[in-house]
């Protein structure tokens, strides 16, 4: 036989040399929940190993992130009070704004990305202002842009709108530029699907809708061409990075978007994916370490340049150990 593919699989050194997909800890983002109050480190029941931190204790988590070799975090705020329009989202003294000021002072070596949405801040749990039972797109866009500017003023290095309103990326870009934040990038949740994989997150953030669902603004999971169109619109409006969410069940979407646009592309491996691995490992059904490594690699193989994952610390450590990379 002239060509034997197995020749290049003979030994770990050779396999690593010819590896097609390579992972760096530089591309990992760790999502973190920050809650109002003092001296709080509260484990999330549906996400074992993940916690809600009060600002005075968030340093414990940030130090773990730094020690693991992860350089970026994404902050999600859990306010003490909510109202109909989610005004706590853009309050200069809000939970995210104070968390940013603390973290940027104490741990300036980390890169801070903020989730820009209203669902954690509204009394009804939807991602924007309501008109009856319907989320008012254009009014919500105004509030989302105001929130993004507030985060930038508090020290956010990047903003990531997750609301899926039409036109919000352009509005954010215009608002940031008008306020002097020309160099603050936007990571757009471009293809965010209405997914059952978000269940544990909604428990963690207390953001489940009080009525109805989010299918009028998050995407139908039957569709892929629509995802490509959404990504194209976000790029045209000024998105610097585009994102697909959830992760593992949407790798076909990620692949198509990456192939189409060749833009920096992120994938969010969400709470339900994390919870399934943790639950199966606890029951002894799978090898947790190997499952984390394999699923992470498949996401990069499908086209992810950036991976947002609750396993970011573990993945970074596995890279250091040479288990993946």
Short mmCIF file of C-alpha atoms in Angstrom, two decimals:
data_model
loop_
_atom_site.label_atom_id
_atom_site.label_comp_id
_atom_site.label_asym_id
_atom_site.label_seq_id
_atom_site.Cartn_x
_atom_site.Cartn_y
_atom_site.Cartn_z
CA UNK A 1 0.00 0.00 0.00
CA UNK A 2 1.39 3.39 -1.02
CA UNK A 3 -0.57 5.44 1.51
CA UNK A 4 -1.26 4.20 5.02
CA UNK A 5 -3.10 6.78 7.18
CA UNK A 6 -2.18 4.83 10.30
CA UNK A 7 1.49 5.79 9.90
CA UNK A 8 0.68 9.25 11.27
CA UNK A 9 -1.16 7.81 14.27
CA UNK A 10 1.84 5.87 15.55
CA UNK A 11 2.74 7.50 18.87
CA UNK A 12 1.61 10.55 20.81
CA UNK A 13 4.39 12.83 19.59
CA UNK A 14 3.54 12.21 15.95
CA UNK A 15 -0.20 12.46 16.53
CA UNK A 16 0.31 15.83 18.22
CA UNK A 17 2.59 17.01 15.39
CA UNK A 18 -0.01 16.47 12.66
CA UNK A 19 -3.04 17.47 14.71
CA UNK A 20 -5.52 19.56 12.71
CA UNK A 21 -7.37 21.23 15.58
CA UNK A 22 -5.42 23.04 18.27
CA UNK A 23 -6.79 24.70 21.40
CA UNK A 24 -5.33 27.52 23.45
CA UNK A 25 -6.43 28.73 26.87
CA UNK A 26 -6.29 32.23 25.38
CA UNK A 27 -9.54 31.46 23.53
CA UNK A 28 -11.53 30.41 26.61
CA UNK A 29 -14.09 32.59 28.39
CA UNK A 30 -15.44 31.68 31.82
CA UNK A 31 -19.04 32.77 32.62
CA UNK A 32 -19.54 34.04 36.16
CA UNK A 33 -22.61 34.99 38.21
CA UNK A 34 -22.44 38.00 40.54
CA UNK A 35 -25.23 38.57 43.07
CA UNK A 36 -26.23 41.39 45.40
CA UNK A 37 -25.36 40.93 49.06
CA UNK A 38 -22.35 40.28 51.26
CA UNK A 39 -20.22 37.22 51.98
CA UNK A 40 -22.09 35.03 49.48
CA UNK A 41 -20.70 32.01 47.70
CA UNK A 42 -23.80 30.03 46.86
CA UNK A 43 -23.64 26.83 44.83
CA UNK A 44 -26.13 26.59 41.98
CA UNK A 45 -28.13 23.44 42.57
CA UNK A 46 -28.62 22.60 38.90
CA UNK A 47 -24.99 23.41 38.02
CA UNK A 48 -22.78 21.59 40.57
CA UNK A 49 -19.44 23.32 40.95
CA UNK A 50 -20.77 26.70 39.78
CA UNK A 51 -21.57 29.49 42.23
CA UNK A 52 -23.22 32.85 42.68
CA UNK A 53 -20.72 35.26 44.23
CA UNK A 54 -21.27 38.54 46.01
CA UNK A 55 -18.83 41.23 44.95
CA UNK A 56 -16.76 40.91 48.13
CA UNK A 57 -16.14 37.23 47.35
CA UNK A 58 -15.88 37.23 43.58
CA UNK A 59 -12.11 37.47 43.95
CA UNK A 60 -12.07 33.83 45.04
CA UNK A 61 -13.38 32.83 41.64
CA UNK A 62 -11.24 35.29 39.69
CA UNK A 63 -8.09 33.97 41.36
CA UNK A 64 -9.06 30.42 40.35
CA UNK A 65 -9.57 31.62 36.78
CA UNK A 66 -6.14 33.29 36.74
CA UNK A 67 -4.43 30.26 38.31
CA UNK A 68 -5.97 27.98 35.67
CA UNK A 69 -4.56 30.14 32.87
CA UNK A 70 -7.88 31.54 31.65
CA UNK A 71 -7.67 35.22 30.72
CA UNK A 72 -11.28 36.26 30.10
CA UNK A 73 -14.53 36.19 32.04
CA UNK A 74 -18.11 37.00 31.11
CA UNK A 75 -20.15 38.59 33.89
CA UNK A 76 -23.86 38.01 34.55
CA UNK A 77 -25.56 40.12 37.20
CA UNK A 78 -28.30 39.07 39.61
CA UNK A 79 -29.89 42.21 41.09
CA UNK A 80 -31.78 42.52 44.36
CA UNK A 81 -34.67 44.41 42.77
CA UNK A 82 -36.41 44.14 39.41
CA UNK A 83 -38.95 46.26 37.57
CA UNK A 84 -40.99 46.25 34.36
CA UNK A 85 -38.26 47.74 32.17
CA UNK A 86 -35.17 46.29 33.89
CA UNK A 87 -33.76 49.67 34.90
CA UNK A 88 -31.15 48.03 37.12
CA UNK A 89 -29.34 46.94 33.97
CA UNK A 90 -28.07 50.44 33.18
CA UNK A 91 -27.92 51.82 36.74
CA UNK A 92 -24.44 53.24 37.31
CA UNK A 93 -24.57 51.67 40.78
CA UNK A 94 -25.98 48.35 39.51
CA UNK A 95 -24.59 44.93 40.32
CA UNK A 96 -22.56 44.57 37.11
CA UNK A 97 -21.28 48.12 37.22
CA UNK A 98 -20.01 47.72 40.80
CA UNK A 99 -18.62 44.25 40.05
CA UNK A 100 -16.68 45.67 37.10
CA UNK A 101 -15.18 48.51 39.12
CA UNK A 102 -14.11 46.08 41.84
CA UNK A 103 -12.70 43.45 39.47
CA UNK A 104 -10.89 45.92 37.23
CA UNK A 105 -9.18 47.41 40.29
CA UNK A 106 -8.27 44.14 42.01
CA UNK A 107 -7.65 41.88 38.99
CA UNK A 108 -6.76 44.14 36.06
CA UNK A 109 -4.95 41.34 34.23
CA UNK A 110 -8.27 39.71 33.29
CA UNK A 111 -10.38 40.71 30.29
CA UNK A 112 -13.98 41.51 31.24
CA UNK A 113 -16.92 40.88 28.92
CA UNK A 114 -20.45 41.71 30.02
CA UNK A 115 -23.67 40.05 28.97
CA UNK A 116 -25.95 42.87 27.84
CA UNK A 117 -29.57 41.86 28.33
CA UNK A 118 -32.54 42.80 30.50
CA UNK A 119 -33.95 39.38 31.43
CA UNK A 120 -32.19 39.23 34.83
CA UNK A 121 -33.49 42.72 35.63
CA UNK A 122 -37.13 42.65 34.51
CA UNK A 123 -39.92 41.63 36.86
CA UNK A 124 -41.49 39.54 34.08
CA UNK A 125 -38.26 37.81 33.03
CA UNK A 126 -38.41 38.74 29.36
CA UNK A 127 -35.44 40.30 27.57
CA UNK A 128 -36.99 43.72 27.02
CA UNK A 129 -39.76 46.24 27.57
CA UNK A 130 -43.27 44.91 27.06
CA UNK A 131 -46.13 46.21 24.95
CA UNK A 132 -48.94 44.12 26.37
CA UNK A 133 -47.54 40.58 26.31
CA UNK A 134 -45.21 41.30 23.40
CA UNK A 135 -41.60 42.46 23.72
CA UNK A 136 -41.32 45.90 22.09
CA UNK A 137 -38.29 45.61 19.81
CA UNK A 138 -37.39 49.26 19.26
CA UNK A 139 -37.95 50.38 22.85
CA UNK A 140 -35.84 47.45 24.04
CA UNK A 141 -33.04 48.37 21.63
CA UNK A 142 -32.86 51.84 23.22
CA UNK A 143 -32.52 50.28 26.68
CA UNK A 144 -29.99 47.71 25.52
CA UNK A 145 -27.80 50.42 24.01
CA UNK A 146 -28.04 52.43 27.24
CA UNK A 147 -27.00 49.32 29.20
CA UNK A 148 -23.99 48.68 26.95
CA UNK A 149 -22.75 52.25 27.45
CA UNK A 150 -23.22 51.93 31.20
CA UNK A 151 -21.11 48.76 31.22
CA UNK A 152 -18.39 50.41 29.15
CA UNK A 153 -18.29 53.38 31.52
CA UNK A 154 -17.87 50.98 34.44
CA UNK A 155 -14.90 49.32 32.76
CA UNK A 156 -16.18 46.53 30.48
CA UNK A 157 -13.56 45.56 27.93
CA UNK A 158 -16.20 44.10 25.60
CA UNK A 159 -20.00 44.02 25.53
CA UNK A 160 -22.06 41.04 24.41
CA UNK A 161 -25.76 41.71 23.62
CA UNK A 162 -27.82 38.54 24.04
CA UNK A 163 -31.37 39.88 23.68
CA UNK A 164 -31.83 39.00 19.96
CA UNK A 165 -33.69 42.22 19.16
CA UNK A 166 -33.51 43.42 15.57
CA UNK A 167 -31.05 46.29 15.09
CA UNK A 168 -29.48 46.20 18.53
CA UNK A 169 -25.88 45.81 17.34
CA UNK A 170 -26.05 48.95 15.21
CA UNK A 171 -27.66 50.90 18.04
CA UNK A 172 -24.99 49.76 20.50
CA UNK A 173 -22.18 50.62 18.10
CA UNK A 174 -23.58 54.11 17.56
CA UNK A 175 -24.11 54.67 21.29
CA UNK A 176 -20.64 53.44 22.22
CA UNK A 177 -19.00 55.62 19.58
CA UNK A 178 -20.97 58.70 20.62
CA UNK A 179 -19.79 58.21 24.22
CA UNK A 180 -16.13 57.80 23.33
CA UNK A 181 -15.93 54.01 23.38
CA UNK A 182 -14.87 53.60 19.77
CA UNK A 183 -12.48 50.79 20.68
CA UNK A 184 -14.91 48.75 22.78
CA UNK A 185 -15.72 45.60 20.75
CA UNK A 186 -19.14 43.99 20.41
CA UNK A 187 -19.54 40.22 20.63
CA UNK A 188 -23.02 39.63 19.22
CA UNK A 189 -25.14 36.67 20.19
CA UNK A 190 -25.98 36.38 16.50
CA UNK A 191 -27.61 32.95 16.36
CA UNK A 192 -29.18 32.42 19.76
CA UNK A 193 -31.79 29.71 19.65
CA UNK A 194 -34.88 29.26 21.82
CA UNK A 195 -33.46 26.21 23.56
CA UNK A 196 -34.23 23.81 26.39
CA UNK A 197 -30.49 23.74 27.08
CA UNK A 198 -30.79 27.04 29.00
CA UNK A 199 -32.77 25.59 31.91
CA UNK A 200 -30.02 25.54 34.57
CA UNK A 201 -28.90 29.07 33.65
CA UNK A 202 -32.39 30.41 34.26
CA UNK A 203 -32.28 28.77 37.67
CA UNK A 204 -28.86 30.30 38.31
CA UNK A 205 -29.82 33.82 37.24
CA UNK A 206 -33.50 33.78 38.23
CA UNK A 207 -34.39 34.84 34.71
CA UNK A 208 -37.14 32.44 33.63
CA UNK A 209 -40.06 34.26 31.92
CA UNK A 210 -43.06 34.78 34.18
CA UNK A 211 -45.34 33.98 31.24
CA UNK A 212 -45.02 32.64 27.72
CA UNK A 213 -41.63 31.94 26.18
CA UNK A 214 -38.91 33.68 24.16
CA UNK A 215 -39.72 32.22 20.78
CA UNK A 216 -40.78 35.57 19.32
CA UNK A 217 -37.18 36.81 19.58
CA UNK A 218 -34.88 33.81 20.04
CA UNK A 219 -34.50 31.58 17.00
CA UNK A 220 -36.46 28.49 15.95
CA UNK A 221 -34.14 25.50 16.34
CA UNK A 222 -35.38 24.08 13.03
CA UNK A 223 -33.64 26.88 11.09
CA UNK A 224 -30.07 27.30 9.86
CA UNK A 225 -30.32 29.72 6.90
CA UNK A 226 -31.96 32.21 9.25
CA UNK A 227 -28.91 31.95 11.51
CA UNK A 228 -26.63 32.82 8.61
CA UNK A 229 -28.84 35.81 7.80
CA UNK A 230 -28.80 36.97 11.43
CA UNK A 231 -25.01 36.76 11.56
CA UNK A 232 -24.77 38.75 8.33
CA UNK A 233 -26.99 41.49 9.73
CA UNK A 234 -24.91 41.74 12.90
CA UNK A 235 -21.69 41.99 10.91
CA UNK A 236 -23.21 44.72 8.73
CA UNK A 237 -24.22 46.63 11.88
CA UNK A 238 -20.72 46.51 13.33
CA UNK A 239 -20.31 43.29 15.31
CA UNK A 240 -16.64 42.47 15.88
CA UNK A 241 -17.28 38.87 16.95
CA UNK A 242 -20.32 36.74 16.17
CA UNK A 243 -21.63 33.92 18.33
CA UNK A 244 -23.67 30.74 18.11
CA UNK A 245 -25.58 29.55 21.18
CA UNK A 246 -26.05 26.76 22.37
CA UNK A 247 -22.98 24.72 21.53
CA UNK A 248 -22.86 20.99 21.02
CA UNK A 249 -26.26 20.51 19.35
CA UNK A 250 -25.63 23.45 16.97
CA UNK A 251 -22.23 22.63 15.48
CA UNK A 252 -23.73 22.51 11.99
CA UNK A 253 -24.83 26.13 12.45
CA UNK A 254 -21.40 27.12 13.71
CA UNK A 255 -19.69 25.42 10.77
CA UNK A 256 -21.90 27.10 8.19
CA UNK A 257 -21.56 30.57 9.71
CA UNK A 258 -17.78 30.27 10.02
CA UNK A 259 -17.45 29.04 6.45
CA UNK A 260 -19.67 31.84 5.16
CA UNK A 261 -18.18 34.85 6.92
CA UNK A 262 -14.66 33.90 8.12
CA UNK A 263 -15.20 36.26 11.06
CA UNK A 264 -13.99 35.70 14.63
CA UNK A 265 -16.68 33.31 15.84
CA UNK A 266 -17.58 32.28 19.37
CA UNK A 267 -19.56 29.31 20.61
CA UNK A 268 -21.37 29.28 23.96
CA UNK A 269 -21.45 25.82 25.52
CA UNK A 270 -24.41 26.45 27.78
CA UNK A 271 -25.63 25.43 31.21
CA UNK A 272 -27.62 22.41 30.06
CA UNK A 273 -24.57 20.95 28.34
CA UNK A 274 -22.55 21.45 31.52
CA UNK A 275 -25.26 19.95 33.72
CA UNK A 276 -25.64 16.84 31.55
CA UNK A 277 -21.94 16.04 31.76
CA UNK A 278 -21.84 16.64 35.51
CA UNK A 279 -24.95 14.50 36.12
CA UNK A 280 -23.79 11.61 33.93
CA UNK A 281 -20.35 11.66 35.53
CA UNK A 282 -21.84 11.62 39.02
CA UNK A 283 -23.80 8.50 38.09
CA UNK A 284 -20.66 6.86 36.76
CA UNK A 285 -21.97 6.68 33.21
CA UNK A 286 -19.09 8.62 31.63
CA UNK A 287 -15.50 9.67 32.27
CA UNK A 288 -15.93 13.38 33.03
CA UNK A 289 -12.41 14.45 32.14
CA UNK A 290 -12.41 12.67 28.79
CA UNK A 291 -15.90 13.92 27.97
CA UNK A 292 -14.94 17.54 28.67
CA UNK A 293 -11.86 17.22 26.46
CA UNK A 294 -13.66 15.54 23.56
CA UNK A 295 -16.63 17.90 23.49
CA UNK A 296 -14.37 20.95 23.68
CA UNK A 297 -12.29 19.76 20.74
CA UNK A 298 -15.38 19.04 18.62
CA UNK A 299 -16.52 22.63 19.10
CA UNK A 300 -13.21 24.03 17.90
CA UNK A 301 -13.12 21.50 15.07
CA UNK A 302 -16.49 22.79 13.87
CA UNK A 303 -15.15 26.34 13.63
CA UNK A 304 -15.11 28.01 17.05
CA UNK A 305 -12.34 30.55 17.54
CA UNK A 306 -13.60 31.34 21.04
CA UNK A 307 -15.33 29.03 23.51
CA UNK A 308 -17.50 30.32 26.34
CA UNK A 309 -17.83 27.44 28.78
CA UNK A 310 -18.37 26.65 32.45
CA UNK A 311 -15.56 24.12 32.02
CA UNK A 312 -13.05 26.83 31.02
CA UNK A 313 -10.87 26.32 34.10
CA UNK A 314 -10.78 22.55 33.63
CA UNK A 315 -10.06 22.80 29.91
CA UNK A 316 -7.17 25.21 30.53
CA UNK A 317 -5.71 22.78 33.06
CA UNK A 318 -6.10 19.86 30.66
CA UNK A 319 -4.23 21.87 28.02
CA UNK A 320 -1.39 22.43 30.51
CA UNK A 321 -1.30 18.69 31.21
CA UNK A 322 -1.15 17.90 27.51
CA UNK A 323 -4.46 16.01 27.50
CA UNK A 324 -5.77 18.30 24.75
CA UNK A 325 -4.28 21.18 22.82
#
